[in-house]
mmCIF file of C-alpha atoms in Angstrom:
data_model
loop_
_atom_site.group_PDB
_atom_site.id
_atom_site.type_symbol
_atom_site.label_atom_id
_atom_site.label_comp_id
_atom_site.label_asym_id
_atom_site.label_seq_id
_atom_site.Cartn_x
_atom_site.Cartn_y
_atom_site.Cartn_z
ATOM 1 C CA UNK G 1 0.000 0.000 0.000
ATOM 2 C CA UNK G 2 1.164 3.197 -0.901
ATOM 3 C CA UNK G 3 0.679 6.381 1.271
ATOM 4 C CA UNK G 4 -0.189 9.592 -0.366
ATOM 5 C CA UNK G 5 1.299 12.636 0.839
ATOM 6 C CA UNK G 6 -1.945 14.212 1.166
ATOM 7 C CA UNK G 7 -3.185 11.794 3.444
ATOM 8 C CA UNK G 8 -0.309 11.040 6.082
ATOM 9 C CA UNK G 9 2.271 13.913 5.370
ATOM 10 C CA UNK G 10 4.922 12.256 7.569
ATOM 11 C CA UNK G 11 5.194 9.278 5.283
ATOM 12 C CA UNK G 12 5.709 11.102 2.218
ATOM 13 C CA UNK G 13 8.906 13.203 0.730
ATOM 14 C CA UNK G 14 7.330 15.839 2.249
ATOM 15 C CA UNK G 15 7.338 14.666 5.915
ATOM 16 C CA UNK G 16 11.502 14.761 5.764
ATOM 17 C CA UNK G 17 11.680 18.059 7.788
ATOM 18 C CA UNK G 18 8.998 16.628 9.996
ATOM 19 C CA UNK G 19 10.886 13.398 11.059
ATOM 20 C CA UNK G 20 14.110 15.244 11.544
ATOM 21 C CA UNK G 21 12.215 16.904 14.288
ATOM 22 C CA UNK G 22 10.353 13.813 15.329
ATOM 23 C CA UNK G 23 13.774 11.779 15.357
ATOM 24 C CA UNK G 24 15.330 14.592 17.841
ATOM 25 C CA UNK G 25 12.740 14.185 20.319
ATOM 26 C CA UNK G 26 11.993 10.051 19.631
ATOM 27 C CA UNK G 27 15.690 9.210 20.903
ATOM 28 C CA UNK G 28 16.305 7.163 24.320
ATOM 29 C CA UNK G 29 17.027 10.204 26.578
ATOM 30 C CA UNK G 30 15.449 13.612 25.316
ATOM 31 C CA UNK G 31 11.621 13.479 26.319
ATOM 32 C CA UNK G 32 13.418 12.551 30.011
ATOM 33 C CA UNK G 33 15.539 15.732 30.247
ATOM 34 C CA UNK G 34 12.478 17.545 29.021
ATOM 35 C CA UNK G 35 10.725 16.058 31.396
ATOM 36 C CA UNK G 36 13.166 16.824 33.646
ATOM 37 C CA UNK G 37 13.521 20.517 33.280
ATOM 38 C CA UNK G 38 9.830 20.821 33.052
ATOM 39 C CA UNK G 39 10.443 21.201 36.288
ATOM 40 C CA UNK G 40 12.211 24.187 36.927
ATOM 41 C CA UNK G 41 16.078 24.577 36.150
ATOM 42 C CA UNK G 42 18.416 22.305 36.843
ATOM 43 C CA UNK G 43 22.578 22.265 37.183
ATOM 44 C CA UNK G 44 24.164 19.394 35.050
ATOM 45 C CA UNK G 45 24.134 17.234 38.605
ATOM 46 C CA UNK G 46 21.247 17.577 39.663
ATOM 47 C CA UNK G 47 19.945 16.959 36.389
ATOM 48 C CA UNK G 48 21.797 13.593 36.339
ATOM 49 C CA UNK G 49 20.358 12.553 39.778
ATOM 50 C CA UNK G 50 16.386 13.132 38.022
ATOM 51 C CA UNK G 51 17.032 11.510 34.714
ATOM 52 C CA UNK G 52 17.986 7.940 36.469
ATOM 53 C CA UNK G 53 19.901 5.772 34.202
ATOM 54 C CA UNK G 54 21.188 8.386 32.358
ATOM 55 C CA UNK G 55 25.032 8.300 31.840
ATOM 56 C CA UNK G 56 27.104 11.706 32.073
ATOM 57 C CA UNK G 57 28.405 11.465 28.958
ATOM 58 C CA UNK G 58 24.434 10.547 27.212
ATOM 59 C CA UNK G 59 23.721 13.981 29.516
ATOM 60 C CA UNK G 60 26.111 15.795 28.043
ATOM 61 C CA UNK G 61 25.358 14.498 24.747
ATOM 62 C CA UNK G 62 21.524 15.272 24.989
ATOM 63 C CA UNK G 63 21.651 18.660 26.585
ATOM 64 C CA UNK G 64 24.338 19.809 23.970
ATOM 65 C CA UNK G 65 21.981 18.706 21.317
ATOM 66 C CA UNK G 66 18.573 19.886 22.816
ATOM 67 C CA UNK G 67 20.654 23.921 23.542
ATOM 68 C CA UNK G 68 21.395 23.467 19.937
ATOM 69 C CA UNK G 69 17.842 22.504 18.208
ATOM 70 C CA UNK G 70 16.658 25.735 20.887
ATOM 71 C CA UNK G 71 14.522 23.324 23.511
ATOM 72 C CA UNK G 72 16.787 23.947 25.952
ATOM 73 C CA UNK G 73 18.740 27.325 26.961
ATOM 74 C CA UNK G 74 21.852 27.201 28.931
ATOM 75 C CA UNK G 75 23.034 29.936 31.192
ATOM 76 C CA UNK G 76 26.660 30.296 32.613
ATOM 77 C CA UNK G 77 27.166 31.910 36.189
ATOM 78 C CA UNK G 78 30.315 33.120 36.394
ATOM 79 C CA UNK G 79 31.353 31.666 39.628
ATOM 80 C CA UNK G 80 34.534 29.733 40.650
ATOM 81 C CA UNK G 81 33.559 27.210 39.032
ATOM 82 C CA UNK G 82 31.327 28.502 36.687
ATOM 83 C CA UNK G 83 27.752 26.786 37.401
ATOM 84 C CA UNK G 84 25.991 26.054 34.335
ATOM 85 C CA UNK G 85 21.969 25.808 34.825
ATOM 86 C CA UNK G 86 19.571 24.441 32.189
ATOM 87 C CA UNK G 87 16.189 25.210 31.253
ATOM 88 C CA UNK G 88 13.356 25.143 28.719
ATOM 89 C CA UNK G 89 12.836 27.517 26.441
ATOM 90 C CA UNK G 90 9.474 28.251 25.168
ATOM 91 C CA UNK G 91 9.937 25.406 22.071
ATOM 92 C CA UNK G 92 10.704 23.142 24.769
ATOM 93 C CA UNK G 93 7.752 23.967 26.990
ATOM 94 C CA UNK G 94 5.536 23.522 23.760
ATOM 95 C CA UNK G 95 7.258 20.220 23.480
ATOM 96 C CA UNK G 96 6.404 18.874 27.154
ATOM 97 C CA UNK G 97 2.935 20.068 26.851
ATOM 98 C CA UNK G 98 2.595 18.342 23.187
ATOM 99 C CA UNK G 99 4.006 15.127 24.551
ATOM 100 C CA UNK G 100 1.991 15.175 27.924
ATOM 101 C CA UNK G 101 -0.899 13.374 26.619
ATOM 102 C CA UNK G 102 1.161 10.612 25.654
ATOM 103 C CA UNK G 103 3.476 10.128 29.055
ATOM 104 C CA UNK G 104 -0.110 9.784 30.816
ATOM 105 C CA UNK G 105 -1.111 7.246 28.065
ATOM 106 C CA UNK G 106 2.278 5.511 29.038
ATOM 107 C CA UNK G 107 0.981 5.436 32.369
ATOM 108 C CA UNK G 108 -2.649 4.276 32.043
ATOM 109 C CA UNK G 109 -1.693 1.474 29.372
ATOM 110 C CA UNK G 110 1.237 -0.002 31.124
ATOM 111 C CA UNK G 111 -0.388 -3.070 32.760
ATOM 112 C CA UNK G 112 -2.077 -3.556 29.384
ATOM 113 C CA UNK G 113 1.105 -3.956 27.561
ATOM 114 C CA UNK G 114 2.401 -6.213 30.884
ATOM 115 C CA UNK G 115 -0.892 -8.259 30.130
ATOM 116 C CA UNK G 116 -0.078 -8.725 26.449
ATOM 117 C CA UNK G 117 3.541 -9.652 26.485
ATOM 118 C CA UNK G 118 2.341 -12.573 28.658
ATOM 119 C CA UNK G 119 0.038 -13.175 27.200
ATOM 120 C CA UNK G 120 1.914 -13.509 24.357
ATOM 121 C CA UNK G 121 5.003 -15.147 25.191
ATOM 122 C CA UNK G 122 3.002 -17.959 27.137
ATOM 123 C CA UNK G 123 0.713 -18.626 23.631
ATOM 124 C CA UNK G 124 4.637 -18.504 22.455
ATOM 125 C CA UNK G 125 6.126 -20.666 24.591
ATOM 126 C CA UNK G 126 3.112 -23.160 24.319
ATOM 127 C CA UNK G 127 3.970 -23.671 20.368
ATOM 128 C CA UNK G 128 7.896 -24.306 20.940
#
């Protein structure tokens, strides 16, 4: 089946801009740092202690690339040491408010998906 461009624009030539935008926000760690700094502001550590899991170097790698694509702003005190604080900008604001709908989904359908992989892997296991 073929998908027109009129009728799902993200599956045609014309969605390429589109999923640029949707791959920068689809990766492991972004929508968690968003998430994050939702929040309120955060310093790189404190930052690492909300986003659990999250490596320093995936941190880095994520905040450098969300202050770049204008989600996130980054402000330098200058302090010895310097402390660096993170926050949204209004793009990334938009973004946690667009995505919000679908964090609660993640939520509510949880124990559905649980329920299904059993499911599943039991009707699975039966046919081995």
């Amino acid at each position: 089946m073929q998908v027109n461009d009129d009728t799902d624009p993200i599956c045609g030539e014309g969605g390429t801009r589109a999923r640029e935008v949707l791959d920068l926000v689809s990766d492991k760690w972004s929508l968690y740092v968003v998430a994050a700094l939702g929040q309120g502001p955060l310093r790189f550590s404190q930052a690492r202690r909300v986003v659990a899991g999250i490596s320093q170097r995936m941190l880095t790698v994520t905040l450098r690339r969300l202050v770049r694509d204008g989600l996130v702003s980054r402000t330098v005190t200058p302090t010895v040491p310097p402390q660096v604080t993170y926050s949204l900008t209004e793009a990334g604001h938009s973004l946690r408010r667009a995505v919000q709908p679908l964090i609660e989904w993640a939520f509510t359908t949880v124990d559905d998906i649980d329920a299904a992989r059993a499911a599943y892997d039991a009707h699975v296991d039966e046919q081995a």
